[in-house]
PDB file of C-alpha atoms in Angstrom:
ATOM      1  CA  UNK A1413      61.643 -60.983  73.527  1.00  0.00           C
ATOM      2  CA  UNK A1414      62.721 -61.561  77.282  1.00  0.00           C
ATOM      3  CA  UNK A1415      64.970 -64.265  76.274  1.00  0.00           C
ATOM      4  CA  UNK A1416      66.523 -62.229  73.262  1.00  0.00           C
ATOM      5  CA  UNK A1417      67.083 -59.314  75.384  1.00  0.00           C
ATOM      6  CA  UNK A1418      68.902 -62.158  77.888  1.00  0.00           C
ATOM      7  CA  UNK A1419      70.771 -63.473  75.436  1.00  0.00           C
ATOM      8  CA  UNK A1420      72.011 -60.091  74.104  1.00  0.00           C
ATOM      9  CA  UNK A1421      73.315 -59.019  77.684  1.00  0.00           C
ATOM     10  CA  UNK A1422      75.180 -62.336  78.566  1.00  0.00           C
ATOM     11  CA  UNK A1423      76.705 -61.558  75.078  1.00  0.00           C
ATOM     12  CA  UNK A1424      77.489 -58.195  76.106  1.00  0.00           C
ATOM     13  CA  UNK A1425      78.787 -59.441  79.056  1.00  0.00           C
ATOM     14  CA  UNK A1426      81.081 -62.533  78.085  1.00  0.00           C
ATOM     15  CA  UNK A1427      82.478 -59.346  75.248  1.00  0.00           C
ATOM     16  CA  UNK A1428      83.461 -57.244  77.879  1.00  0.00           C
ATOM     17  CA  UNK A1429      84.558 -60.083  80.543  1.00  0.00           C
ATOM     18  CA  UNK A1430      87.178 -61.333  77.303  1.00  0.00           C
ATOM     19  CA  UNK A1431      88.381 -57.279  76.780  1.00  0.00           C
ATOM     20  CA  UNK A1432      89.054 -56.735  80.329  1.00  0.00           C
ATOM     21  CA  UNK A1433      91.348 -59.893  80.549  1.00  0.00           C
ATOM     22  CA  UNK A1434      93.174 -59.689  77.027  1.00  0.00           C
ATOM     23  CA  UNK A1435      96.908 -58.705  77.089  1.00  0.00           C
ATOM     24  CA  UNK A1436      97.880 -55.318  76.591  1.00  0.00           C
ATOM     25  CA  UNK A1437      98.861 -54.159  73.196  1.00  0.00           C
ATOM     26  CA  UNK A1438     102.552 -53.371  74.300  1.00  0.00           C
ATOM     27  CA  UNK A1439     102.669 -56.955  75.256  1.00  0.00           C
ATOM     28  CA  UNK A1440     101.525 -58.288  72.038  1.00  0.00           C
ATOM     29  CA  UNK A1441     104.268 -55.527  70.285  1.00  0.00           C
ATOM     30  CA  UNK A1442     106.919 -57.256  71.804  1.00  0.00           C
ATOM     31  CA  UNK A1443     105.739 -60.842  71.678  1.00  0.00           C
ATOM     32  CA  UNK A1444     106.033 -60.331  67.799  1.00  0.00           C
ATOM     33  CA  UNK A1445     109.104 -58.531  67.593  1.00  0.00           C
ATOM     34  CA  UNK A1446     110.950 -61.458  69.660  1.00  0.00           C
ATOM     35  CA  UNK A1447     109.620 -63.669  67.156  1.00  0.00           C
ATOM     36  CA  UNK A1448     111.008 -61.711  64.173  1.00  0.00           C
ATOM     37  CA  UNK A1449     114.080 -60.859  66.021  1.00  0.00           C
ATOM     38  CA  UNK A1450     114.769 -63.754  68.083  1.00  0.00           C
ATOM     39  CA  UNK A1451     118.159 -62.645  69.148  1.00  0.00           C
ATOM     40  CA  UNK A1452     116.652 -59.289  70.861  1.00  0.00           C
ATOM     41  CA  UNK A1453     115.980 -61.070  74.453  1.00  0.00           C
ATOM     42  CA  UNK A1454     118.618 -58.093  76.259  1.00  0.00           C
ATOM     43  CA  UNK A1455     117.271 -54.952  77.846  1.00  0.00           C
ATOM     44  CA  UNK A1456     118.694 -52.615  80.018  1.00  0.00           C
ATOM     45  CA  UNK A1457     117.429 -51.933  83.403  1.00  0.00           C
ATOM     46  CA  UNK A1458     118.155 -48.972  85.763  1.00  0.00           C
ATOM     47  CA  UNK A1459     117.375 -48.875  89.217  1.00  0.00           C
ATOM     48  CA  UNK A1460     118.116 -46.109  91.964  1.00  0.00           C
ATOM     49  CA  UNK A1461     121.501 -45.968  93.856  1.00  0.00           C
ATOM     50  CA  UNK A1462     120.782 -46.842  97.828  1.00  0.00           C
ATOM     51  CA  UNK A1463     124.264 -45.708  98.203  1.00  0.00           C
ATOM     52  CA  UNK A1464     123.675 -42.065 100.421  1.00  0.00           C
ATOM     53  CA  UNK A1465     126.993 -40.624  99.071  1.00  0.00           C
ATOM     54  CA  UNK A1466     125.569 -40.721  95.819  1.00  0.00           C
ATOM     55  CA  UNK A1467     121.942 -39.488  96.318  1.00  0.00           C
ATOM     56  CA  UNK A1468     119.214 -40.383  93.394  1.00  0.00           C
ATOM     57  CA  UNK A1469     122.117 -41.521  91.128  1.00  0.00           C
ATOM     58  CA  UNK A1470     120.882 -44.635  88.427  1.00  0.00           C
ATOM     59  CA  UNK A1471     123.164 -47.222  87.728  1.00  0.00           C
ATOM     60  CA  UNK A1472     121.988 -49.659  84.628  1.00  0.00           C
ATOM     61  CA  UNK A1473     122.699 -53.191  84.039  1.00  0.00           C
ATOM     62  CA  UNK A1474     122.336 -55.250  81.218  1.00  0.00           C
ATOM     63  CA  UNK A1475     119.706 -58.298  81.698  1.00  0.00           C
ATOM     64  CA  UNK A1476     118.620 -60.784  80.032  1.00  0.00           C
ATOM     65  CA  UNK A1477     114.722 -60.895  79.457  1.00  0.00           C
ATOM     66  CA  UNK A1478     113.947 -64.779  80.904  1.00  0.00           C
ATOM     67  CA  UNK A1479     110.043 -64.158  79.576  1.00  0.00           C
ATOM     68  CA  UNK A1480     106.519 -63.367  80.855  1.00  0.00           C
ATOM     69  CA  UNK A1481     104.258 -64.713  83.446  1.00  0.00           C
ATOM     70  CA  UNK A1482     100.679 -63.341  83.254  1.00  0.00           C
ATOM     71  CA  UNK A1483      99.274 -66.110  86.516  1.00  0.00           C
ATOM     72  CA  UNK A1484      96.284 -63.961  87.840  1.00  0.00           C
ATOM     73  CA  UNK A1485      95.367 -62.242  84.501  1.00  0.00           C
ATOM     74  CA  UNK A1486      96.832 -61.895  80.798  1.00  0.00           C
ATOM     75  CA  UNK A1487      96.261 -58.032  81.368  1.00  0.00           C
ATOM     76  CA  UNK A1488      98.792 -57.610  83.774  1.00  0.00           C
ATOM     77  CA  UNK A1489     102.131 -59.415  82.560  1.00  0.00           C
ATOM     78  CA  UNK A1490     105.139 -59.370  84.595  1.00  0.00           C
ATOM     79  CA  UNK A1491     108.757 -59.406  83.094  1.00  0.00           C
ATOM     80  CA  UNK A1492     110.797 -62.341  84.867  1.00  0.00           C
ATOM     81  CA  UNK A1493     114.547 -61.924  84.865  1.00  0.00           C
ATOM     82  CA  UNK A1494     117.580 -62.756  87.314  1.00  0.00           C
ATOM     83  CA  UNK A1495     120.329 -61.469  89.615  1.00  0.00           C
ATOM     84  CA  UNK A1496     123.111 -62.197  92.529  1.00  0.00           C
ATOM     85  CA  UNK A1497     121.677 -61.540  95.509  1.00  0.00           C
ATOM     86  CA  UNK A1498     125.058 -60.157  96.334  1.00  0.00           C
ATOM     87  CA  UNK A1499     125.186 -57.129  94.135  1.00  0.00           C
ATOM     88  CA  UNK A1500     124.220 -53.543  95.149  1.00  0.00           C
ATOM     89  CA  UNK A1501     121.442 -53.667  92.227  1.00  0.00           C
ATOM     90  CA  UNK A1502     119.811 -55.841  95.032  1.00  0.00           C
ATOM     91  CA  UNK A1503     120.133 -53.281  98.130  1.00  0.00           C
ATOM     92  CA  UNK A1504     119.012 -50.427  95.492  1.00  0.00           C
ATOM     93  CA  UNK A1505     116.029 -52.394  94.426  1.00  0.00           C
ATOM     94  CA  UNK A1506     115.301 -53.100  98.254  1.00  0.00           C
ATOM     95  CA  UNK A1507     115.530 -49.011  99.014  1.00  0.00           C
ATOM     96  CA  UNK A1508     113.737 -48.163  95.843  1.00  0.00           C
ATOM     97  CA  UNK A1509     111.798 -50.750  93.816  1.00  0.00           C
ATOM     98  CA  UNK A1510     110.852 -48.131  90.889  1.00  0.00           C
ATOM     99  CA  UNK A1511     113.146 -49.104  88.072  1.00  0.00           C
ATOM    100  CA  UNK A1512     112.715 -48.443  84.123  1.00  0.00           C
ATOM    101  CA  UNK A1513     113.859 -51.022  81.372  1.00  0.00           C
ATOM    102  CA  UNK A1514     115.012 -49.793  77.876  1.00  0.00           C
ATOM    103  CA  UNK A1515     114.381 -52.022  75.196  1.00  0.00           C
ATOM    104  CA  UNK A1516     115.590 -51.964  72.061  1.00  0.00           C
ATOM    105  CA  UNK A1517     114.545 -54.515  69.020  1.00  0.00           C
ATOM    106  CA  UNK A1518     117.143 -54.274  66.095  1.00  0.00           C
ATOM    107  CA  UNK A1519     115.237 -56.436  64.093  1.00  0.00           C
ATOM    108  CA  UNK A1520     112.373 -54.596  63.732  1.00  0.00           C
ATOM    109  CA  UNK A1521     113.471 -51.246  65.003  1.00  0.00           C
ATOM    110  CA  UNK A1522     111.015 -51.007  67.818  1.00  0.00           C
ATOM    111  CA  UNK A1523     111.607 -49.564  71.040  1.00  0.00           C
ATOM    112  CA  UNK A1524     109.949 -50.357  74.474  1.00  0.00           C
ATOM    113  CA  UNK A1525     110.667 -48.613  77.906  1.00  0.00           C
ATOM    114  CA  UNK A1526     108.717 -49.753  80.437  1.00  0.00           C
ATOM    115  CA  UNK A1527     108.875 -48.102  84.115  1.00  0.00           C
ATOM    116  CA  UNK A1528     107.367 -50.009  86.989  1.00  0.00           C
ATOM    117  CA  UNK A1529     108.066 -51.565  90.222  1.00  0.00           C
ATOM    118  CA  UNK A1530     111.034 -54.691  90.648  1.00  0.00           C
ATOM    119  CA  UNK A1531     110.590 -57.403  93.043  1.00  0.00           C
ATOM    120  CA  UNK A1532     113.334 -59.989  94.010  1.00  0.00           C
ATOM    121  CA  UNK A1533     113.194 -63.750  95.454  1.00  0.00           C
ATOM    122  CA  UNK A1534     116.567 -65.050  96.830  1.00  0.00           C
ATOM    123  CA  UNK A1535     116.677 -67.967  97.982  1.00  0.00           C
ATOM    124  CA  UNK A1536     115.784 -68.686 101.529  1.00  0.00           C
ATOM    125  CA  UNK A1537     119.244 -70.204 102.280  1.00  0.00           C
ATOM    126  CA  UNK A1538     120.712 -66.839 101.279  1.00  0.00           C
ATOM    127  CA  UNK A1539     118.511 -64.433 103.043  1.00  0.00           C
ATOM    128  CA  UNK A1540     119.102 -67.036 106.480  1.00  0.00           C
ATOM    129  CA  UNK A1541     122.657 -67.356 106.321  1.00  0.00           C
ATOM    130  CA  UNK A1542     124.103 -64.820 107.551  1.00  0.00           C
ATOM    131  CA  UNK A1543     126.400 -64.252 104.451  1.00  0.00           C
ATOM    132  CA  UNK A1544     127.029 -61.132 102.248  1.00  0.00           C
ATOM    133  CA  UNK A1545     124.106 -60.244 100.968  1.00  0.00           C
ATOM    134  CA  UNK A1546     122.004 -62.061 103.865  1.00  0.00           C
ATOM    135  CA  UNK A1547     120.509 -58.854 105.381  1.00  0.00           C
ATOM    136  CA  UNK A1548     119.130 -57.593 101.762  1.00  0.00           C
ATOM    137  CA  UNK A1549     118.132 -61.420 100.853  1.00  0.00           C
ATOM    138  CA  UNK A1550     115.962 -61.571 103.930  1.00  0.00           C
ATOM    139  CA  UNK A1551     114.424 -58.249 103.250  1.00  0.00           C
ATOM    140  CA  UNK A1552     113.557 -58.775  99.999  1.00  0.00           C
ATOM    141  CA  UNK A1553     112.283 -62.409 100.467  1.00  0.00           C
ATOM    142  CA  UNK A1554     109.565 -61.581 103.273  1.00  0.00           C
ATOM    143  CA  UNK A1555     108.707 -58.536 101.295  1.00  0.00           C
ATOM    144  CA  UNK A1556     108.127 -60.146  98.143  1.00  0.00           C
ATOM    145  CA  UNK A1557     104.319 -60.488  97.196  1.00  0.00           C
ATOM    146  CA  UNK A1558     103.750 -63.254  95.300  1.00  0.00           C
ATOM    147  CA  UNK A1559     100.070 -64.087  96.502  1.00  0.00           C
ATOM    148  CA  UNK A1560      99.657 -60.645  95.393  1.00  0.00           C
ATOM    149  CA  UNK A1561     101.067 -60.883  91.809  1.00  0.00           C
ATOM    150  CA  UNK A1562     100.400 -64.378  91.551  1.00  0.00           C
ATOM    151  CA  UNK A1563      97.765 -65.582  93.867  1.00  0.00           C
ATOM    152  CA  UNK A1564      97.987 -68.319  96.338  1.00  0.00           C
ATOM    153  CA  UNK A1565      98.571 -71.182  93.959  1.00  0.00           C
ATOM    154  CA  UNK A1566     102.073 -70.394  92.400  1.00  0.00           C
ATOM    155  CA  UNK A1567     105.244 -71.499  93.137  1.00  0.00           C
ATOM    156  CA  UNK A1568     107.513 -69.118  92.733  1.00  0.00           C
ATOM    157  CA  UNK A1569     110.796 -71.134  94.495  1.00  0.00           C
ATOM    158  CA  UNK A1570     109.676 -73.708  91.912  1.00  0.00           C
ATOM    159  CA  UNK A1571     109.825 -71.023  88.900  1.00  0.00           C
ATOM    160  CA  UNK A1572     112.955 -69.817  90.726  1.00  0.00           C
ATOM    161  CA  UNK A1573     114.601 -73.142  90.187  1.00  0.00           C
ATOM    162  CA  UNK A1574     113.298 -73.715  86.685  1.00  0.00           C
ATOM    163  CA  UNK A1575     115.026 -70.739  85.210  1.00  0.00           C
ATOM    164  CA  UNK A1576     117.824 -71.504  86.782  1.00  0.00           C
ATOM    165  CA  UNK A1577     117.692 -75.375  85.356  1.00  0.00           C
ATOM    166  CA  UNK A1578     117.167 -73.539  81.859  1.00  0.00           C
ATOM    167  CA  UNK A1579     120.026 -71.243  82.113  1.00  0.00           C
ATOM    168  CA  UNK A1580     123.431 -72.599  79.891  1.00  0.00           C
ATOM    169  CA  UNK A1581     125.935 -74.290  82.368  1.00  0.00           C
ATOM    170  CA  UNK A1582     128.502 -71.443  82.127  1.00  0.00           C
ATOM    171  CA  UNK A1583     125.480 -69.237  82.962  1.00  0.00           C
ATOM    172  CA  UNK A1584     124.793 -71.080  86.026  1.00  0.00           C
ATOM    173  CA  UNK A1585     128.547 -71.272  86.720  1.00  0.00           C
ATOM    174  CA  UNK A1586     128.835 -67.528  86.791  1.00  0.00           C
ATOM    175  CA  UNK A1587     126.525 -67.416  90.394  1.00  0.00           C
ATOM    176  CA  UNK A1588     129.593 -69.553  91.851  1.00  0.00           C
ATOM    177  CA  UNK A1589     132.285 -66.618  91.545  1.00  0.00           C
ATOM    178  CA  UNK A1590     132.930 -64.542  94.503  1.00  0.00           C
ATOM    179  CA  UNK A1591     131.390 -61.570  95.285  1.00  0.00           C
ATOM    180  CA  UNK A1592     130.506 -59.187  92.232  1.00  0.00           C
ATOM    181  CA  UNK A1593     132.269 -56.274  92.078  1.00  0.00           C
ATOM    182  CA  UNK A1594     134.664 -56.970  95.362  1.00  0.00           C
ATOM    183  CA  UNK A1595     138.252 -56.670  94.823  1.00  0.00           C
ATOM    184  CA  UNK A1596     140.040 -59.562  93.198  1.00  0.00           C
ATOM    185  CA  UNK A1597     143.839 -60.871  94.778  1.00  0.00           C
ATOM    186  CA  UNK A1598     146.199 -61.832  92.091  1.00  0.00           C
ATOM    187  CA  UNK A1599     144.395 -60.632  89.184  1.00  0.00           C
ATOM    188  CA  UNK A1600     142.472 -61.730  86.657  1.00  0.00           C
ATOM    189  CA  UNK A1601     144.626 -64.993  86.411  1.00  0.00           C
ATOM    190  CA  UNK A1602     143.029 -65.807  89.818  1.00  0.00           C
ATOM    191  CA  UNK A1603     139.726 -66.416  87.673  1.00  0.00           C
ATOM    192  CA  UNK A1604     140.816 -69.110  85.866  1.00  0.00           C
ATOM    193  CA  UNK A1605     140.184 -71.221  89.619  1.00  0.00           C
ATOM    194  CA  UNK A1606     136.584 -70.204  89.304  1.00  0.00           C
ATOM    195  CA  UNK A1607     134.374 -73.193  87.798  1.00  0.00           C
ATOM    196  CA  UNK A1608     133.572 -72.812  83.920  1.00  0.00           C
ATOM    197  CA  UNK A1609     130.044 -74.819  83.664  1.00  0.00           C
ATOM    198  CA  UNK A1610     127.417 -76.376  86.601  1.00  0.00           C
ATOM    199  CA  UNK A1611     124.956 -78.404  86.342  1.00  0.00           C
ATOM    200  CA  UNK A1612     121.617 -77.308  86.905  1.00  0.00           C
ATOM    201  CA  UNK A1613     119.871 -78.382  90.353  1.00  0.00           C
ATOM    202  CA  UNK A1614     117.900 -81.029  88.806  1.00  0.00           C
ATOM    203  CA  UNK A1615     120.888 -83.178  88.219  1.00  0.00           C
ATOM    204  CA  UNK A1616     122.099 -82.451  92.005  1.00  0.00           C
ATOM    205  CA  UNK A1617     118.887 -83.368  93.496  1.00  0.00           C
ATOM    206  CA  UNK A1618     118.526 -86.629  91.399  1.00  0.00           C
ATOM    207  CA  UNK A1619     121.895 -87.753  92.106  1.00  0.00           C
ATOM    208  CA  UNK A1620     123.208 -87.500  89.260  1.00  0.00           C
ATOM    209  CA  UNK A1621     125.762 -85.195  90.326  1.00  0.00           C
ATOM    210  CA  UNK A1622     127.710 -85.255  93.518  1.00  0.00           C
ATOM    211  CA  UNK A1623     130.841 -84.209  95.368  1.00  0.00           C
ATOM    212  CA  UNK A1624     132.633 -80.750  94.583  1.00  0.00           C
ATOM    213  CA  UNK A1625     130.633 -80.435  92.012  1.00  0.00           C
ATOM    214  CA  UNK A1626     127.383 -80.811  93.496  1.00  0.00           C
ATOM    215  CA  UNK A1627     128.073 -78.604  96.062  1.00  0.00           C
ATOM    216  CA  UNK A1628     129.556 -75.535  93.554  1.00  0.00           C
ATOM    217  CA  UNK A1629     125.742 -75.916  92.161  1.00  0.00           C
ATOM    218  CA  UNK A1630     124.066 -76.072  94.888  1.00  0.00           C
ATOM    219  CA  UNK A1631     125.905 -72.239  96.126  1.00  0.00           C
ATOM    220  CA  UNK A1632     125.697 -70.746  92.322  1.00  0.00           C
ATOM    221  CA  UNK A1633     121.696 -71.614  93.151  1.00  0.00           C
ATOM    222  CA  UNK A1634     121.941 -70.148  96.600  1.00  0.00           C
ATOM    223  CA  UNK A1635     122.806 -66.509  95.277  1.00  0.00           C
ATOM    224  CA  UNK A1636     120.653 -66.966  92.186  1.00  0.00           C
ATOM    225  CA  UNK A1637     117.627 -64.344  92.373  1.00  0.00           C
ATOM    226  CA  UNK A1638     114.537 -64.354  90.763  1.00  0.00           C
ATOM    227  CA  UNK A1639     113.817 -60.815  89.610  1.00  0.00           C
ATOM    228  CA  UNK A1640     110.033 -59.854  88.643  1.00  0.00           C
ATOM    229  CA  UNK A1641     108.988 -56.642  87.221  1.00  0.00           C
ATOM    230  CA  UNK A1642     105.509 -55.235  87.452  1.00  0.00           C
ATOM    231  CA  UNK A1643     105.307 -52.736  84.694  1.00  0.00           C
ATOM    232  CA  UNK A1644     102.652 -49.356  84.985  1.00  0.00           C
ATOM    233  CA  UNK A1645     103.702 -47.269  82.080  1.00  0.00           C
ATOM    234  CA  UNK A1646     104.862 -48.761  78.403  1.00  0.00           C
ATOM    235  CA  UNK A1647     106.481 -45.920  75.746  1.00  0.00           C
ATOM    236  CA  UNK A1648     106.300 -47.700  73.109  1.00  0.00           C
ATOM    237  CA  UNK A1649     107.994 -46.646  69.812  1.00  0.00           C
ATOM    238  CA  UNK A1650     107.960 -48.125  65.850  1.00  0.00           C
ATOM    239  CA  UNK A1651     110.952 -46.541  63.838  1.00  0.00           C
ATOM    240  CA  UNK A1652     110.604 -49.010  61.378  1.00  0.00           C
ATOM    241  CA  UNK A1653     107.800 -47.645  59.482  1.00  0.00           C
ATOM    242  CA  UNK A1654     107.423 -43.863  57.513  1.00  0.00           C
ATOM    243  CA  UNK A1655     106.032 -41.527  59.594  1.00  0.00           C
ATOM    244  CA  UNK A1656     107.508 -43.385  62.889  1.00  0.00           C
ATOM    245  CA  UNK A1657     104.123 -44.257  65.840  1.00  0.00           C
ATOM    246  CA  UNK A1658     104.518 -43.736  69.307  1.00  0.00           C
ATOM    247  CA  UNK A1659     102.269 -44.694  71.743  1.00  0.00           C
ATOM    248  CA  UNK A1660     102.139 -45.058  75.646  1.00  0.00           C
ATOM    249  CA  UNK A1661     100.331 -47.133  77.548  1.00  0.00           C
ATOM    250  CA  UNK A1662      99.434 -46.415  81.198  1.00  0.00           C
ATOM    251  CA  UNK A1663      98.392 -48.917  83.828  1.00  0.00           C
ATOM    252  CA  UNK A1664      95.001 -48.111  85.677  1.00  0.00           C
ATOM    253  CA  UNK A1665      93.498 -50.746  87.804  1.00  0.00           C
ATOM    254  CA  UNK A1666      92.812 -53.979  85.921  1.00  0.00           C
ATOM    255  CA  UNK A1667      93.498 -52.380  82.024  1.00  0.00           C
ATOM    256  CA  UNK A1668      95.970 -50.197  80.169  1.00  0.00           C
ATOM    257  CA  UNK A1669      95.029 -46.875  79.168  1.00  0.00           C
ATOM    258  CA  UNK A1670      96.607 -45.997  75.157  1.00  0.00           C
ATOM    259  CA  UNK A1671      97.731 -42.767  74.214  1.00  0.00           C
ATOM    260  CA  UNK A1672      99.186 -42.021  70.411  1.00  0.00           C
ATOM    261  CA  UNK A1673     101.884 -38.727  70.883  1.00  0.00           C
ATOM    262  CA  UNK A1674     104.622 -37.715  68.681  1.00  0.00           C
ATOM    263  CA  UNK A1675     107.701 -39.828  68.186  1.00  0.00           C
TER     264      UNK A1675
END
């Protein structure tokens, strides 16, 4: 009987232990829609104007969702995608790191907004030299908390650096241009100066690339930023079926709290 009554609680226990860690449902939501609607990898994210002549204004950017990374526990995924270090959604996200992502899924007429907190990793070269941008970069990189969101054991200049390998090389190329959103002498004909494709990093370090070209890589990977999101609240909605579902999902400690309301 003792040993029954053993076995039933290390049951018990392995049950719960395998609940607490599984991914939220939101996660699993969107998992499946991307693989019905593989073209739906574009969200929209808003962050919070650090600009004081325009107090609590949002500005939103388009951005490309560059996937998940669950390291310390599939219950709490984080939302990887990238930036120039150089461009006020930095500074903003350096005053204010609450931003909110609106995601819609054509495919399968789903909706997701997900609020949370944005983290960014320059590059250390960015955030020590002295550049535009270098004040913010250096901010953001010492305040970045990767052992927290990731423990001690990832490499997050390494993940840094494989996104930015797996980007297309006009992608990559678009990290060599001058300073987003600064004015532009002689036009838009002055663009055509601007490098079309770069390698990715890879190539430079193995040698396989050198010269000019090289070096346009190696500053296009200098102003690349990482760009993690840690969400806390999902509003999930399903307009695909009859009547629509909405739920939201709430972040509290370790696990999601669910919560069906009207669409």
């Amino acid at each position: 009987m003792t040993s029954r009554v053993g076995q039933l609680r290390a049951h018990l226990n392995l049950a719960m232990s395998t609940s607490s860690v599984a991914q939220p449902l939101w996660k699993s939501a969107i998992d499946n829609a991307l693989k019905k609607d593989k073209e739906a990898t574009v969200y929209q994210l808003a962050t919070i104007s650090s600009n004081s002549t325009l107090s609590l204004a949002p500005h939103v950017r388009t951005h490309v969702h560059r996937g998940f990374l669950s390291p310390l526990t599939p219950a709490q995924p984080l939302l990887l995608t990238t930036t120039d270090i150089r461009t006020p959604k930095a500074a903003d996200i350096a005053s204010t790191p609450a931003v909110a992502i609106a995601w819609w899924v054509a495919g399968t007429q789903e909706q997701f907004r997900i609020s949370g907190t944005a983290h960014i990793l320059p590059s250390l070269e960015a955030a020590s030299s002295g550049g535009p941008g270098s004040t913010i970069a250096k901010k953001l990189r010492d305040e970045f908390p990767g052992e927290r969101l990731a423990g001690k054991e990832c490499d997050w200049d390494g993940k840094r650096k494989e996104i930015f390998d797996s980007l297309s090389s006009h992608m990559r190329a678009s990290w060599a241009r001058p300073v987003p959103g600064t004015p532009l002498p002689g036009g838009y004909a002055a663009a055509k100066e601007w490098p079309e494709t770069l390698p990715g990093l890879s190539d430079v370090d193995g040698g396989t690339v050198t010269g000019t070209v090289a070096e346009q890589a190696k500053g296009a990977f200098r102003n690349f930023a990482l760009v993690v999101v840690e969400p806390t609240e999902v509003d999930y909605v399903e307009l695909g079926i009859i009547p629509n579902q909405r739920t939201k999902f709430r972040r509290e400690g370790d696990g999601w709290v669910k919560e069906i309301v009207v669409p």
